[in-house]
Amino acid sequence: MAAIDQPTKNTADHFGSEEPKIKTLVIDTNAIINGISLRNLAEEFYTCPEVMVEIRSSHSRDFLTRLPFEIQIEQPSEESMKAVVEFSKKTGDYASLSIPDIKVLALAHTFAMKAPGHEEIRSEPLKGPAKKGPTPKKTNTPAAPQPVKKETDEPVKEKTNESAKEEVKESVKEEDPVEYLVQSVDDIIIDENIDEDDSDAGDWITPENVGEFQAAQLGVTPEEMRKPKKMEVACVTSDFAMQNVLLQMNMNLVSAGGHRIKKVRNWVLRCHACFTVTTDMEKKFCPKCGNASLMRVSCSTNNKGQIVYYLKRNYNYNLRGTKYDIPNPKGGRQVNNLVLREDQNEYVKATRGHQKKKLVDLFDPDFTPIYGKMETRTPGNNMYGTDVIGFGRKNPNATNKRTGRKK
């Protein structure tokens, strides 16, 4: 997409500075897994319990034990959770965010709402102008027919200098009279004391005085501009979907190792078959034609209020697996047929199972399991169905490896 152009002013790329530039820093999982140096970066460090659960490798756990500071565990507020979920749905990043990602964003939002300047945090993404599209191609329109001059045998008269001057005088007389201010050469006074260096009427901008010019444009002194500003709350992450939500909510972002987005984007789903657009990023099938042909497309709003979609140039839809016929549906308890429609029995069972898992949160402190009424069934058959659409990631044209003893 040529997406909404917004400068990433609330970003930082400086690690290991002597004085902490951030008061409260919220840490994501990838910052710990990648082993980013967080020393002297902030005064207080926070994260959520789900981040600590995701850290499983011995290398990452050793990195945690070697940290010279303590990472405090906090839970985000319910208001921040709702705000982040609603905002990510509006930007189209909700489907790309996991539960730990949402909780990290909500924790940063919780601290940001308590800090001064929380009025600048947005509840809706900005609708910026879109970039100009390609210029229309010029069409070769036939020129208007011109009258053909008659050929004569009379000789052509050659124009002399005197006749040409007379024609110019007559043309000047026919035009409207225009007053000209004629200045003689003697009246022009040339100042010989003018220095050649001052011909541009101003000082040159050099690397030494560029700070003074920038400070003058902002209306501050150079000393005030050189004074480092301290962030109240920031979040360190290298996940692009999280960065997109952070920047559009106008919260501070600390990039991890230079991995930072250049433009913020809004996303929608567009059907490749019937061109229907939906903002529900959790959809797998088109709400109009029913095909599993929804593509993730970036969009923006232009000055006229029209939504502009940015498609990939020379995009070829993946037709792998369509060369051969699909297998016939089979019956039985332990068979899952290919999912081709949203109302298919296997897909409906799978979506119901996912909804039940979302309702029950085992990490909830108020959760008390009731013995004898818990779900004890095992997914050894198609009891839970399948949410794999079509052939999934596997290559349907590849032959299956033969297992077992040959008969």
XYZ file of C-alpha atoms in Angstrom:
407
model
C 0.000 0.000 0.000
C 0.870 3.406 -0.395
C -0.414 3.806 3.068
C -1.035 6.750 5.340
C 2.266 8.613 5.691
C 2.872 9.360 9.337
C 6.332 10.172 10.759
C 7.504 7.796 13.433
C 8.546 10.558 15.799
C 7.944 8.531 18.972
C 10.626 5.969 18.221
C 14.068 5.463 19.665
C 17.025 3.439 18.490
C 19.580 4.213 21.200
C 20.475 1.431 23.617
C 23.012 1.414 26.363
C 22.983 5.161 27.094
C 24.351 6.332 30.432
C 21.211 8.056 31.701
C 17.828 6.339 31.340
C 15.704 8.118 28.754
C 12.518 6.233 29.651
C 10.717 6.102 32.954
C 8.582 2.983 32.365
C 9.378 0.400 29.684
C 7.083 -2.486 28.721
C 9.010 -5.463 27.306
C 7.750 -7.867 24.647
C 8.822 -11.493 24.209
C 11.004 -10.926 21.118
C 13.150 -8.405 23.002
C 14.137 -11.121 25.490
C 14.493 -13.898 22.913
C 16.747 -11.746 20.704
C 18.862 -10.766 23.711
C 18.532 -6.997 23.273
C 20.629 -4.935 25.675
C 18.154 -3.174 27.963
C 20.656 -1.922 30.533
C 20.353 1.761 31.485
C 17.479 2.151 29.049
C 14.694 2.785 31.570
C 14.101 3.205 35.269
C 11.377 0.565 35.605
C 10.734 -2.539 33.493
C 7.370 -4.289 33.226
C 5.833 -7.191 31.346
C 2.788 -9.475 31.569
C 2.711 -13.124 32.779
C 2.015 -14.456 29.269
C 5.411 -13.176 28.118
C 7.204 -15.167 30.812
C 5.293 -18.297 29.773
C 6.493 -17.897 26.157
C 10.164 -17.848 27.226
C 11.056 -21.549 27.157
C 14.565 -21.869 25.723
C 17.519 -22.178 28.086
C 19.346 -19.360 26.301
C 16.482 -16.910 26.915
C 16.111 -17.976 30.547
C 19.838 -17.498 31.114
C 19.508 -14.035 29.612
C 16.773 -13.247 32.145
C 18.884 -14.391 35.073
C 21.829 -12.221 33.964
C 19.805 -9.015 33.815
C 21.064 -6.425 36.344
C 17.509 -5.274 37.054
C 14.208 -6.880 37.959
C 11.317 -7.155 35.502
C 8.060 -6.586 37.341
C 4.983 -8.610 36.372
C 1.741 -6.676 35.948
C -1.674 -7.289 34.442
C -3.306 -4.683 32.148
C -6.623 -3.107 33.019
C -9.871 -4.188 31.396
C -10.385 -0.724 29.886
C -6.996 -0.890 28.170
C -7.705 -4.400 26.891
C -10.948 -3.233 25.306
C -9.285 -0.119 23.860
C -6.441 -2.104 22.254
C -8.758 -4.783 20.851
C -11.117 -2.203 19.338
C -8.253 -0.149 17.903
C -6.502 -3.183 16.396
C -9.756 -4.241 14.744
C -10.056 -0.808 13.132
C -6.502 -0.954 11.772
C -6.888 -4.583 10.638
C -4.099 -5.976 12.846
C -6.298 -7.893 15.289
C -5.991 -11.191 13.400
C -2.173 -10.883 13.409
C -1.919 -10.318 17.175
C -1.777 -13.113 19.729
C -3.129 -12.887 23.268
C 0.332 -12.041 24.757
C 0.784 -9.327 22.106
C -2.566 -7.759 22.974
C -1.778 -7.871 26.692
C 1.620 -6.223 26.173
C -0.025 -3.420 24.197
C -2.743 -3.103 26.824
C -0.140 -2.916 29.599
C 1.655 -0.096 27.785
C -1.716 1.607 27.304
C -2.473 1.228 31.037
C 0.727 3.003 32.073
C 0.341 5.624 29.334
C -3.138 6.569 30.556
C -1.729 7.212 34.046
C 1.202 9.310 32.782
C 0.988 13.023 31.921
C -0.013 13.738 28.347
C -2.457 10.840 28.099
C -4.861 13.113 26.201
C -2.748 12.620 23.064
C -3.472 8.873 22.916
C -5.880 8.168 20.078
C -8.972 5.982 20.253
C -9.402 5.827 16.452
C -6.815 5.675 13.658
C -6.185 8.809 11.645
C -7.537 9.066 8.130
C -4.675 10.606 6.181
C -4.535 11.504 2.489
C -3.575 8.808 0.045
C -0.693 9.061 -2.366
C -1.363 10.047 -5.911
C -1.962 7.201 -8.328
C -0.313 6.702 -11.696
C -0.887 9.373 -14.293
C -3.401 8.423 -17.000
C -1.929 7.383 -20.310
C -2.279 9.772 -23.210
C -4.480 8.561 -26.016
C -3.569 9.195 -29.628
C -6.573 11.170 -30.860
C -6.682 12.060 -34.566
C -5.991 15.693 -35.289
C -8.631 17.916 -36.839
C -8.431 18.085 -40.648
C -6.782 21.231 -41.955
C -7.815 22.954 -45.170
C -5.575 22.121 -48.103
C -3.976 25.084 -49.754
C -4.375 25.397 -53.467
C -1.220 25.104 -55.497
C -0.541 27.892 -57.984
C 2.115 28.377 -60.584
C 2.874 31.946 -59.457
C 6.454 32.508 -58.258
C 6.953 33.035 -54.535
C 8.203 36.477 -53.605
C 11.287 36.489 -51.424
C 11.015 38.633 -48.292
C 13.664 41.290 -47.884
C 14.757 42.860 -44.622
C 12.734 46.020 -45.277
C 9.525 44.112 -45.992
C 10.006 42.031 -42.853
C 10.399 45.192 -40.725
C 7.233 46.662 -42.198
C 5.281 43.480 -41.338
C 6.517 43.602 -37.743
C 5.449 47.262 -37.393
C 2.000 46.484 -38.754
C 1.591 43.559 -36.335
C 2.584 45.757 -33.409
C 0.024 48.373 -34.443
C -2.726 45.768 -34.618
C -2.056 44.584 -31.043
C -3.247 46.474 -27.981
C -0.955 49.288 -26.884
C 1.364 48.250 -24.063
C 3.380 50.704 -22.000
C 7.036 49.848 -21.610
C 9.357 51.370 -19.033
C 12.603 51.973 -20.877
C 15.654 52.683 -18.793
C 18.821 53.941 -20.328
C 22.124 52.338 -19.573
C 23.481 55.575 -18.086
C 20.729 55.630 -15.425
C 21.717 52.221 -14.050
C 24.027 52.610 -11.053
C 26.287 49.703 -10.291
C 27.564 49.398 -6.727
C 31.122 48.170 -6.938
C 31.374 47.708 -3.160
C 28.976 44.715 -3.075
C 30.772 41.605 -1.878
C 30.449 38.540 -4.032
C 29.947 36.332 -0.970
C 26.755 38.213 0.021
C 25.065 37.664 -3.339
C 22.686 35.047 -1.865
C 21.432 37.469 0.832
C 21.755 35.142 3.818
C 24.029 32.869 5.824
C 24.872 29.403 4.645
C 23.500 26.417 6.601
C 26.479 24.340 7.687
C 26.774 21.317 9.998
C 27.972 23.704 12.711
C 24.934 26.030 12.691
C 22.183 23.667 11.525
C 21.017 23.267 15.127
C 20.496 27.015 15.474
C 18.307 27.129 12.363
C 16.218 24.190 13.563
C 15.803 25.737 16.994
C 14.777 29.074 15.459
C 12.095 27.367 13.382
C 10.707 25.625 16.482
C 10.844 28.816 18.548
C 13.279 27.510 21.184
C 16.896 28.069 22.057
C 19.625 25.666 20.895
C 20.304 24.697 24.535
C 16.679 23.669 25.049
C 16.735 21.665 21.837
C 19.918 19.788 22.794
C 18.435 18.847 26.160
C 17.317 15.180 25.936
C 13.617 14.582 26.466
C 12.536 11.790 28.753
C 9.735 9.412 27.761
C 7.209 8.562 30.422
C 6.066 5.224 28.964
C 7.393 3.197 26.020
C 7.180 -0.323 24.633
C 10.027 -2.309 23.077
C 9.047 -4.809 20.377
C 10.078 -5.926 16.900
C 6.644 -7.229 15.877
C 5.427 -5.118 12.941
C 1.732 -5.522 13.770
C 2.344 -4.327 17.333
C 4.416 -1.403 16.058
C 1.628 -0.411 13.684
C -0.892 -0.306 16.544
C 1.502 1.518 18.886
C 2.335 4.286 16.436
C -1.252 4.815 15.340
C -2.341 5.071 18.986
C 0.405 7.717 19.377
C 2.307 5.748 22.015
C 6.090 5.632 22.288
C 7.925 2.814 20.518
C 11.469 1.583 21.117
C 12.645 -0.382 18.094
C 14.624 -3.546 18.666
C 17.839 -3.656 16.636
C 16.582 -1.253 13.967
C 13.555 -3.393 13.047
C 10.988 -0.627 12.697
C 8.179 0.020 10.257
C 8.484 2.999 7.915
C 4.763 3.612 7.361
C 1.644 2.879 9.326
C -1.019 0.895 7.502
C -4.691 0.000 7.636
C -5.747 -3.447 6.472
C -8.913 -5.024 5.056
C -9.838 -8.331 3.412
C -10.688 -8.259 -0.298
C -12.136 -11.199 -2.206
C -10.038 -12.121 -5.227
C -13.092 -13.655 -6.942
C -15.917 -11.110 -6.532
C -13.912 -8.076 -5.207
C -16.042 -7.784 -2.050
C -14.306 -5.945 0.813
C -14.821 -6.770 4.492
C -13.237 -5.272 7.602
C -13.686 -8.457 9.667
C -10.106 -9.735 9.657
C -11.108 -13.053 11.260
C -13.133 -14.091 8.216
C -11.875 -17.066 6.201
C -14.601 -17.191 3.548
C -16.043 -14.365 1.465
C -19.384 -13.171 2.919
C -20.808 -12.697 -0.595
C -19.622 -15.516 -2.876
C -18.537 -17.980 -0.162
C -15.101 -18.758 -1.636
C -11.937 -19.026 0.440
C -10.301 -16.283 -1.635
C -9.963 -13.401 0.837
C -6.678 -11.514 0.479
C -5.144 -9.083 2.978
C -4.971 -5.645 1.322
C -3.811 -2.282 2.657
C -5.959 0.800 2.173
C -6.202 4.521 2.933
C -8.646 7.401 2.593
C -8.008 10.215 0.124
C -8.923 13.899 0.427
C -12.386 13.300 -1.045
C -13.271 10.705 1.586
C -12.936 7.788 -0.829
C -11.202 4.571 0.233
C -8.254 3.626 -1.973
C -7.015 0.015 -2.037
C -3.413 -0.819 -2.914
C -3.066 -4.120 -4.749
C 0.031 -6.070 -5.686
C 1.260 -5.500 -9.191
C 1.265 -8.560 -11.487
C -0.182 -10.777 -8.751
C -0.831 -14.422 -9.683
C -3.298 -16.376 -7.574
C -1.975 -19.711 -6.294
C -3.687 -22.496 -8.257
C -1.756 -25.356 -6.678
C -3.937 -28.408 -6.240
C -6.577 -27.451 -8.800
C -5.144 -29.573 -11.585
C -6.639 -32.821 -10.290
C -10.116 -33.608 -8.978
C -10.720 -33.410 -5.250
C -11.337 -36.730 -3.485
C -14.877 -37.897 -2.913
C -16.310 -37.254 0.561
C -16.120 -40.180 2.969
C -18.285 -41.152 5.908
C -17.325 -42.252 9.387
C -16.255 -40.800 12.721
C -12.528 -40.639 12.036
C -12.630 -38.911 8.639
C -12.320 -35.186 7.966
C -13.268 -34.224 4.432
C -11.869 -31.190 2.622
C -13.330 -27.939 3.954
C -14.595 -25.920 0.990
C -17.454 -23.873 2.518
C -18.090 -22.013 5.750
C -21.237 -23.983 6.646
C -19.530 -27.371 6.288
C -19.960 -29.656 9.300
C -16.224 -30.138 9.976
C -15.538 -26.401 9.918
C -18.535 -25.576 12.127
C -17.346 -28.050 14.776
C -13.838 -26.589 14.747
C -15.026 -22.992 15.145
C -17.281 -23.975 18.037
C -14.350 -25.626 19.775
C -12.234 -22.480 19.375
C -14.995 -20.335 20.842
C -15.211 -22.573 23.916
C -11.453 -22.321 24.448
C -11.648 -18.529 24.288
C -14.356 -18.408 26.944
C -12.311 -20.433 29.481
C -9.090 -18.735 30.643
C -6.979 -21.094 32.734
C -4.686 -18.224 33.824
C -7.589 -16.284 35.286
C -7.037 -15.954 39.081
C -10.784 -16.412 39.629
C -10.910 -19.665 37.631
C -11.813 -22.693 39.781
C -12.104 -26.020 37.944
C -15.099 -28.174 38.848
C -14.036 -31.810 39.008
C -16.209 -34.280 37.157
C -17.554 -31.657 34.734
C -14.387 -30.795 32.838
C -13.903 -31.668 29.173
C -12.232 -35.086 29.114
C -12.682 -36.032 25.457
C -9.579 -36.430 23.322
C -9.450 -35.327 19.671
C -8.682 -38.806 18.369
C -11.357 -38.576 15.672
C -13.269 -35.854 13.885
C -15.177 -35.011 17.046
C -13.725 -31.492 16.941
C -13.713 -31.179 13.159
C -10.996 -29.325 11.290
C -10.389 -25.692 10.407
C -7.871 -26.456 7.635
C -9.323 -24.990 4.447
C -8.778 -27.107 1.365
C -5.487 -28.998 1.300
C -3.850 -26.590 3.725
C -0.101 -26.094 3.542
C 0.719 -29.497 2.110
C 1.221 -30.067 -1.598
C -1.760 -32.081 -2.894
C 0.187 -33.164 -5.982
C 2.880 -34.904 -3.952
C 2.608 -38.640 -3.465
C 2.193 -39.949 0.065
C 5.051 -41.970 1.494
C 4.161 -45.577 2.041
C 4.372 -46.676 5.657
C 4.111 -50.110 7.172
C 4.910 -53.488 5.772
C 4.181 -54.228 2.141
C 1.690 -57.022 1.559
